[in-house]
PDB file of C-alpha atoms in Angstrom:
ATOM      1  CA  GLY A  28       0.187   0.209   0.106  1.00 52.00           C
ATOM      2  CA  ALA A  29       1.033   3.860   0.072  1.00 79.00           C
ATOM      3  CA  GLY A  30       1.641   3.583   3.760  1.00 92.00           C
ATOM      4  CA  VAL A  31       1.325   2.024   6.931  1.00 96.00           C
ATOM      5  CA  SER A  32      -2.048   0.852   7.891  1.00 96.00           C
ATOM      6  CA  GLN A  33      -3.314   0.188  11.444  1.00 97.00           C
ATOM      7  CA  THR A  34      -6.286  -1.643  12.725  1.00 97.00           C
ATOM      8  CA  PRO A  35      -8.421  -1.150  14.481  1.00 97.00           C
ATOM      9  CA  SER A  36      -8.268   2.670  14.701  1.00 96.00           C
ATOM     10  CA  ASN A  37      -9.782   2.757  18.286  1.00 97.00           C
ATOM     11  CA  LYS A  38     -10.072  -0.651  20.377  1.00 97.00           C
ATOM     12  CA  VAL A  39     -12.127  -0.534  23.827  1.00 97.00           C
ATOM     13  CA  THR A  40     -11.682  -3.457  26.201  1.00 97.00           C
ATOM     14  CA  GLU A  41     -12.267  -4.581  29.528  1.00 97.00           C
ATOM     15  CA  LYS A  42      -9.406  -4.794  32.212  1.00 97.00           C
ATOM     16  CA  GLY A  43      -8.114  -8.323  31.806  1.00 97.00           C
ATOM     17  CA  LYS A  44      -9.429  -8.999  28.370  1.00 97.00           C
ATOM     18  CA  TYR A  45      -6.674 -10.163  25.825  1.00 97.00           C
ATOM     19  CA  VAL A  46      -6.656  -7.497  22.364  1.00 98.00           C
ATOM     20  CA  GLU A  47      -4.641  -7.891  19.487  1.00 98.00           C
ATOM     21  CA  LEU A  48      -3.269  -4.813  16.559  1.00 98.00           C
ATOM     22  CA  ARG A  49      -2.183  -5.189  12.858  1.00 98.00           C
ATOM     23  CA  CYS A  50       0.142  -3.008  11.521  1.00 98.00           C
ATOM     24  CA  ASP A  51       0.456  -3.399   7.243  1.00 97.00           C
ATOM     25  CA  PRO A  52       3.877  -1.735   7.126  1.00 97.00           C
ATOM     26  CA  ILE A  53       4.785  -0.374   3.220  1.00 96.00           C
ATOM     27  CA  SER A  54       5.158  -2.969   1.006  1.00 94.00           C
ATOM     28  CA  GLY A  55       9.258  -4.357   0.366  1.00 93.00           C
ATOM     29  CA  HIS A  56      10.059  -2.275   3.441  1.00 94.00           C
ATOM     30  CA  THR A  57      11.889  -5.404   6.136  1.00 93.00           C
ATOM     31  CA  ALA A  58      11.618  -3.489   9.060  1.00 93.00           C
ATOM     32  CA  LEU A  59       9.382  -3.041  11.327  1.00 95.00           C
ATOM     33  CA  TYR A  60       8.848  -1.023  14.593  1.00 94.00           C
ATOM     34  CA  TRP A  61       6.116  -0.760  17.840  1.00 96.00           C
ATOM     35  CA  TYR A  62       5.973   2.503  20.074  1.00 96.00           C
ATOM     36  CA  ARG A  63       3.422   2.926  22.401  1.00 96.00           C
ATOM     37  CA  GLN A  64       2.312   7.190  22.393  1.00 94.00           C
ATOM     38  CA  SER A  65       0.580   7.454  25.972  1.00 92.00           C
ATOM     39  CA  LEU A  66      -1.078  11.295  26.017  1.00 89.00           C
ATOM     40  CA  GLY A  67       1.250  13.766  26.067  1.00 85.00           C
ATOM     41  CA  GLN A  68       4.275  12.017  25.692  1.00 88.00           C
ATOM     42  CA  GLY A  69       6.294  11.209  22.774  1.00 89.00           C
ATOM     43  CA  PRO A  70       6.552   7.539  21.694  1.00 91.00           C
ATOM     44  CA  GLU A  71       8.422   4.572  23.458  1.00 92.00           C
ATOM     45  CA  PHE A  72      10.250   1.604  21.432  1.00 91.00           C
ATOM     46  CA  LEU A  73       8.044  -1.864  21.757  1.00 94.00           C
ATOM     47  CA  ILE A  74      10.288  -3.368  19.209  1.00 94.00           C
ATOM     48  CA  TYR A  75      11.463  -4.135  16.211  1.00 92.00           C
ATOM     49  CA  PHE A  76      11.491  -6.710  13.695  1.00 93.00           C
ATOM     50  CA  GLN A  77      14.230  -7.168  10.960  1.00 91.00           C
ATOM     51  CA  GLY A  78      12.002  -9.570   8.544  1.00 92.00           C
ATOM     52  CA  THR A  79      10.265 -12.449  10.440  1.00 94.00           C
ATOM     53  CA  GLY A  80      12.360 -11.751  13.823  1.00 92.00           C
ATOM     54  CA  ALA A  81      12.657 -10.066  16.969  1.00 91.00           C
ATOM     55  CA  ALA A  82      15.485  -7.965  16.568  1.00 88.00           C
ATOM     56  CA  ASP A  83      15.359  -6.336  19.539  1.00 89.00           C
ATOM     57  CA  ASP A  84      12.469  -6.364  22.228  1.00 91.00           C
ATOM     58  CA  SER A  85      13.655  -4.812  25.007  1.00 89.00           C
ATOM     59  CA  GLY A  86      10.722  -2.133  25.418  1.00 91.00           C
ATOM     60  CA  LEU A  87       7.917  -4.479  25.594  1.00 95.00           C
ATOM     61  CA  PRO A  88       7.155  -3.985  29.376  1.00 94.00           C
ATOM     62  CA  ASN A  89       6.983  -7.321  30.332  1.00 94.00           C
ATOM     63  CA  ASP A  90       5.478 -10.463  30.062  1.00 95.00           C
ATOM     64  CA  ARG A  91       2.046  -9.797  28.632  1.00 97.00           C
ATOM     65  CA  PHE A  92       3.043  -8.290  25.906  1.00 97.00           C
ATOM     66  CA  PHE A  93       4.015 -10.058  22.490  1.00 96.00           C
ATOM     67  CA  ALA A  94       4.349  -9.173  18.561  1.00 97.00           C
ATOM     68  CA  VAL A  95       4.958 -11.834  15.715  1.00 97.00           C
ATOM     69  CA  ARG A  96       5.639 -10.900  12.034  1.00 96.00           C
ATOM     70  CA  PRO A  97       5.181 -14.758  11.134  1.00 95.00           C
ATOM     71  CA  GLU A  98       5.855 -14.058   7.326  1.00 94.00           C
ATOM     72  CA  GLY A  99       8.103 -10.646   7.325  1.00 93.00           C
ATOM     73  CA  SER A 100       4.899  -8.221   6.316  1.00 95.00           C
ATOM     74  CA  VAL A 101       2.119  -7.614   8.728  1.00 97.00           C
ATOM     75  CA  SER A 102       2.444  -7.659  12.683  1.00 98.00           C
ATOM     76  CA  THR A 103       0.744  -8.338  15.057  1.00 98.00           C
ATOM     77  CA  LEU A 104       1.235  -6.739  19.065  1.00 98.00           C
ATOM     78  CA  LYS A 105      -0.935  -9.306  21.305  1.00 98.00           C
ATOM     79  CA  ILE A 106      -1.473  -8.050  24.791  1.00 97.00           C
ATOM     80  CA  GLN A 107      -2.725 -10.087  27.814  1.00 97.00           C
ATOM     81  CA  ARG A 108      -4.752  -9.873  30.631  1.00 97.00           C
ATOM     82  CA  THR A 109      -4.878  -6.202  30.040  1.00 97.00           C
ATOM     83  CA  GLU A 110      -4.377  -3.132  32.713  1.00 97.00           C
ATOM     84  CA  ARG A 111      -6.072   0.290  32.506  1.00 96.00           C
ATOM     85  CA  GLY A 112      -2.291   1.369  32.501  1.00 95.00           C
ATOM     86  CA  ASP A 113      -1.805  -0.153  29.017  1.00 97.00           C
ATOM     87  CA  SER A 114      -4.089   2.216  27.327  1.00 97.00           C
ATOM     88  CA  ALA A 115      -2.256   4.657  25.340  1.00 97.00           C
ATOM     89  CA  VAL A 116      -1.902   4.979  21.294  1.00 96.00           C
ATOM     90  CA  TYR A 117      -0.131   2.127  19.615  1.00 97.00           C
ATOM     91  CA  LEU A 118       1.961   3.218  16.483  1.00 96.00           C
ATOM     92  CA  CYS A 119       3.224   1.263  13.912  1.00 97.00           C
ATOM     93  CA  ALA A 120       6.164   2.117  11.726  1.00 95.00           C
ATOM     94  CA  SER A 121       8.334   0.685   8.905  1.00 95.00           C
ATOM     95  CA  SER A 122      11.470   1.468   7.154  1.00 92.00           C
ATOM     96  CA  SER A 123      13.298   0.155   3.771  1.00 91.00           C
ATOM     97  CA  ILE A 124      16.211  -1.895   5.612  1.00 82.00           C
ATOM     98  CA  GLY A 125      16.426  -0.968   9.243  1.00 77.00           C
ATOM     99  CA  ALA A 126      19.576   0.985   8.483  1.00 77.00           C
ATOM    100  CA  TYR A 127      20.829   3.631  11.386  1.00 77.00           C
ATOM    101  CA  THR A 128      19.268   6.406   8.618  1.00 80.00           C
ATOM    102  CA  ASP A 129      15.856   4.843   7.578  1.00 85.00           C
ATOM    103  CA  THR A 130      13.567   7.257   7.052  1.00 89.00           C
ATOM    104  CA  GLN A 131      10.625   5.195   9.663  1.00 91.00           C
ATOM    105  CA  TYR A 132       7.424   6.006   8.169  1.00 94.00           C
ATOM    106  CA  PHE A 133       4.738   5.931  10.416  1.00 95.00           C
ATOM    107  CA  GLY A 134       0.910   4.090  10.600  1.00 95.00           C
ATOM    108  CA  PRO A 135      -1.878   6.304  12.189  1.00 94.00           C
ATOM    109  CA  GLY A 136      -1.837   4.087  15.370  1.00 96.00           C
ATOM    110  CA  THR A 137      -4.477   1.863  17.385  1.00 97.00           C
ATOM    111  CA  ARG A 138      -6.043   4.163  20.329  1.00 97.00           C
ATOM    112  CA  LEU A 139      -6.702   1.585  22.892  1.00 98.00           C
ATOM    113  CA  THR A 140      -8.560   1.991  26.076  1.00 97.00           C
ATOM    114  CA  VAL A 141      -8.918  -0.394  28.775  1.00 97.00           C
ATOM    115  CA  LEU A 142     -11.689   0.350  31.136  1.00 95.00           C
TER     116      LEU A 142
ATOM    117  CA  LYS B   2      19.887   6.671  30.712  1.00 65.00           C
ATOM    118  CA  ASN B   3      19.098   8.033  26.920  1.00 67.00           C
ATOM    119  CA  GLN B   4      16.701  11.154  27.162  1.00 89.00           C
ATOM    120  CA  VAL B   5      15.699  13.940  24.891  1.00 94.00           C
ATOM    121  CA  GLU B   6      14.450  17.222  26.689  1.00 95.00           C
ATOM    122  CA  GLN B   7      12.637  19.886  24.551  1.00 96.00           C
ATOM    123  CA  SER B   8      12.100  23.566  24.744  1.00 96.00           C
ATOM    124  CA  PRO B   9       9.606  24.943  24.955  1.00 96.00           C
ATOM    125  CA  GLN B  10       6.927  22.146  26.040  1.00 95.00           C
ATOM    126  CA  SER B  11       4.175  24.531  24.078  1.00 96.00           C
ATOM    127  CA  LEU B  12       4.392  28.240  21.653  1.00 97.00           C
ATOM    128  CA  ILE B  13       2.206  30.228  20.169  1.00 98.00           C
ATOM    129  CA  ILE B  14       3.166  32.500  17.423  1.00 97.00           C
ATOM    130  CA  LEU B  15       1.456  34.414  14.426  1.00 97.00           C
ATOM    131  CA  GLU B  16       0.457  33.354  11.250  1.00 97.00           C
ATOM    132  CA  GLY B  17       3.755  34.115   9.283  1.00 97.00           C
ATOM    133  CA  LYS B  18       6.686  34.709  11.897  1.00 97.00           C
ATOM    134  CA  ASN B  19       9.117  32.694  12.655  1.00 98.00           C
ATOM    135  CA  CYS B  20      10.194  30.381  15.580  1.00 97.00           C
ATOM    136  CA  THR B  21      12.981  27.982  16.897  1.00 98.00           C
ATOM    137  CA  LEU B  22      12.271  24.731  18.852  1.00 98.00           C
ATOM    138  CA  GLN B  23      15.853  23.715  20.966  1.00 98.00           C
ATOM    139  CA  CYS B  24      16.454  19.997  21.778  1.00 97.00           C
ATOM    140  CA  ASN B  25      18.866  18.479  24.451  1.00 96.00           C
ATOM    141  CA  TYR B  26      19.717  14.924  24.476  1.00 94.00           C
ATOM    142  CA  THR B  27      21.874  12.553  26.334  1.00 91.00           C
ATOM    143  CA  VAL B  28      22.047   9.628  23.602  1.00 82.00           C
ATOM    144  CA  SER B  29      25.176   7.802  23.043  1.00 80.00           C
ATOM    145  CA  PRO B  30      26.709   6.734  21.420  1.00 81.00           C
ATOM    146  CA  PHE B  31      24.907   8.848  18.822  1.00 84.00           C
ATOM    147  CA  SER B  32      23.813   7.920  15.189  1.00 85.00           C
ATOM    148  CA  ASN B  33      21.389  10.528  14.326  1.00 91.00           C
ATOM    149  CA  LEU B  34      18.729  12.996  15.152  1.00 94.00           C
ATOM    150  CA  ARG B  35      15.617  13.366  13.763  1.00 95.00           C
ATOM    151  CA  TRP B  36      12.757  15.751  13.900  1.00 97.00           C
ATOM    152  CA  TYR B  37       8.952  14.712  13.605  1.00 96.00           C
ATOM    153  CA  LYS B  38       5.854  17.047  12.950  1.00 96.00           C
ATOM    154  CA  GLN B  39       2.802  14.941  14.252  1.00 94.00           C
ATOM    155  CA  ASP B  40      -1.024  16.165  13.619  1.00 94.00           C
ATOM    156  CA  THR B  41      -3.214  15.589  16.608  1.00 90.00           C
ATOM    157  CA  GLY B  42      -4.248  11.902  16.149  1.00 87.00           C
ATOM    158  CA  ARG B  43      -1.863  10.990  13.841  1.00 90.00           C
ATOM    159  CA  GLY B  44       1.353   9.435  13.315  1.00 91.00           C
ATOM    160  CA  PRO B  45       4.665  10.906  13.002  1.00 92.00           C
ATOM    161  CA  VAL B  46       5.975  12.658   9.379  1.00 94.00           C
ATOM    162  CA  SER B  47       9.961  12.965   9.525  1.00 93.00           C
ATOM    163  CA  LEU B  48      10.887  16.055   8.902  1.00 96.00           C
ATOM    164  CA  THR B  49      15.182  15.803   8.377  1.00 95.00           C
ATOM    165  CA  ILE B  50      17.466  13.328   9.758  1.00 93.00           C
ATOM    166  CA  MET B  51      20.941  14.585  10.401  1.00 94.00           C
ATOM    167  CA  THR B  52      24.216  12.239  11.563  1.00 90.00           C
ATOM    168  CA  PHE B  53      26.908  13.684  13.690  1.00 85.00           C
ATOM    169  CA  SER B  54      28.787  14.983  11.191  1.00 89.00           C
ATOM    170  CA  GLU B  55      26.299  17.520   9.436  1.00 92.00           C
ATOM    171  CA  ASN B  56      25.457  20.485  11.299  1.00 93.00           C
ATOM    172  CA  THR B  57      22.012  21.705   9.194  1.00 96.00           C
ATOM    173  CA  LYS B  58      19.473  20.052   6.969  1.00 95.00           C
ATOM    174  CA  SER B  59      16.592  21.859   5.537  1.00 96.00           C
ATOM    175  CA  ASN B  60      13.548  21.248   4.321  1.00 95.00           C
ATOM    176  CA  GLY B  61      11.184  23.355   2.561  1.00 96.00           C
ATOM    177  CA  ARG B  62      10.405  26.024   5.148  1.00 97.00           C
ATOM    178  CA  TYR B  63      12.099  23.863   7.595  1.00 97.00           C
ATOM    179  CA  THR B  64      15.761  24.238   8.575  1.00 97.00           C
ATOM    180  CA  ALA B  65      17.274  21.792  11.408  1.00 97.00           C
ATOM    181  CA  THR B  66      20.718  22.289  12.843  1.00 97.00           C
ATOM    182  CA  LEU B  67      22.716  19.816  14.979  1.00 96.00           C
ATOM    183  CA  ASP B  68      25.851  20.616  17.503  1.00 94.00           C
ATOM    184  CA  ALA B  69      27.040  17.064  18.408  1.00 90.00           C
ATOM    185  CA  ASP B  70      29.615  18.410  20.876  1.00 91.00           C
ATOM    186  CA  THR B  71      27.319  20.061  22.768  1.00 94.00           C
ATOM    187  CA  LYS B  72      24.259  17.659  22.287  1.00 93.00           C
ATOM    188  CA  GLN B  73      22.191  20.154  21.383  1.00 96.00           C
ATOM    189  CA  SER B  74      19.806  20.685  18.173  1.00 97.00           C
ATOM    190  CA  SER B  75      17.334  23.061  16.564  1.00 98.00           C
ATOM    191  CA  LEU B  76      14.254  23.269  14.400  1.00 98.00           C
ATOM    192  CA  HIS B  77      14.124  27.074  12.938  1.00 98.00           C
ATOM    193  CA  ILE B  78      10.226  27.497  11.168  1.00 98.00           C
ATOM    194  CA  THR B  79      10.060  29.911   8.722  1.00 97.00           C
ATOM    195  CA  ALA B  80       7.432  31.885   7.955  1.00 97.00           C
ATOM    196  CA  SER B  81       4.958  30.301   9.670  1.00 97.00           C
ATOM    197  CA  GLN B  82       1.792  28.535   8.169  1.00 97.00           C
ATOM    198  CA  LEU B  83      -1.487  27.757  10.221  1.00 97.00           C
ATOM    199  CA  SER B  84      -0.485  23.873   9.135  1.00 96.00           C
ATOM    200  CA  ASP B  85       2.278  24.444  11.224  1.00 97.00           C
ATOM    201  CA  SER B  86       0.289  23.903  14.281  1.00 97.00           C
ATOM    202  CA  ALA B  87       1.445  20.192  15.337  1.00 97.00           C
ATOM    203  CA  SER B  88       3.752  18.302  17.883  1.00 96.00           C
ATOM    204  CA  TYR B  89       7.428  18.989  16.627  1.00 97.00           C
ATOM    205  CA  ILE B  90       9.285  15.760  18.127  1.00 96.00           C
ATOM    206  CA  CYS B  91      12.993  15.606  18.429  1.00 96.00           C
ATOM    207  CA  VAL B  92      14.293  11.916  18.003  1.00 93.00           C
ATOM    208  CA  VAL B  93      17.612  10.830  18.779  1.00 91.00           C
ATOM    209  CA  SER B  94      18.634   7.329  17.449  1.00 87.00           C
ATOM    210  CA  GLY B  95      21.885   5.796  19.178  1.00 80.00           C
ATOM    211  CA  LEU B  96      24.193   2.955  17.927  1.00 73.00           C
ATOM    212  CA  THR B  97      22.481   0.146  19.791  1.00 66.00           C
ATOM    213  CA  GLY B  98      21.639  -3.379  18.918  1.00 57.00           C
ATOM    214  CA  GLY B  99      20.489  -3.846  15.474  1.00 54.00           C
ATOM    215  CA  GLY B 100      18.058  -1.122  12.758  1.00 53.00           C
ATOM    216  CA  ASN B 101      17.079   1.596  14.459  1.00 66.00           C
ATOM    217  CA  LYS B 102      15.670   2.069  17.985  1.00 75.00           C
ATOM    218  CA  LEU B 103      14.679   5.275  18.422  1.00 84.00           C
ATOM    219  CA  THR B 104      14.096   7.764  21.574  1.00 89.00           C
ATOM    220  CA  PHE B 105      11.796  10.439  21.409  1.00 92.00           C
ATOM    221  CA  GLY B 106      11.560  13.616  23.206  1.00 94.00           C
ATOM    222  CA  THR B 107       8.064  15.079  24.330  1.00 92.00           C
ATOM    223  CA  GLY B 108       7.395  17.521  21.491  1.00 94.00           C
ATOM    224  CA  THR B 109       6.905  21.689  21.686  1.00 96.00           C
ATOM    225  CA  GLN B 110       3.355  22.165  20.869  1.00 96.00           C
ATOM    226  CA  LEU B 111       3.351  24.582  18.173  1.00 98.00           C
ATOM    227  CA  LYS B 112       0.210  26.802  17.587  1.00 97.00           C
ATOM    228  CA  VAL B 113      -0.265  28.942  14.874  1.00 97.00           C
ATOM    229  CA  GLU B 114      -2.631  31.709  15.038  1.00 97.00           C
ATOM    230  CA  LEU B 115      -4.169  34.346  12.537  1.00 93.00           C
TER     231      LEU B 115
END
């Protein structure tokens, strides 16, 4: 596609539920990133994929968070046993090859609200 | 801990005026510094990318400067337009791990008024 797309745009769930957030990167981009942005803050790094593998998952806050990219394109961020503190905008970005100076192109984000 | 600090936190200017936003960082080892524009409800959009050897980079009415010795950067916006109203985020990349792990500042919220 023309840009990075994310679905759903908004997700409201109850505390303790499981959610999946989807990211479709720009076609041909091998690098994919997930960030979390809380209100009034800059995005915080969660995980980076190079192809199908997670090259750096040091930003995942705990083991309730997990992400996959099985075919090296679409990625899914999975959150188990959601907590109110998980409420944030989850941003996905992709870049051409993951080089240090690659431009990262961001999607519009998924706004997650945990009640 | 790697940090990126921006000032001012918010800024209101009249259309047609210029403004300068500031960024200080402590990310080390340093790879590059970026400025992003984020409209409300949208993902960030890249404006400029500078490596440590670059002192200035322009993109239309946006000009970014970098002093890698003092670890400071600025973003100058010339002849502001209403559409410039957005959050401007300074982002620093360190030479850690694979790929490009970015550290974001909290942004400067710019409002351009008539």
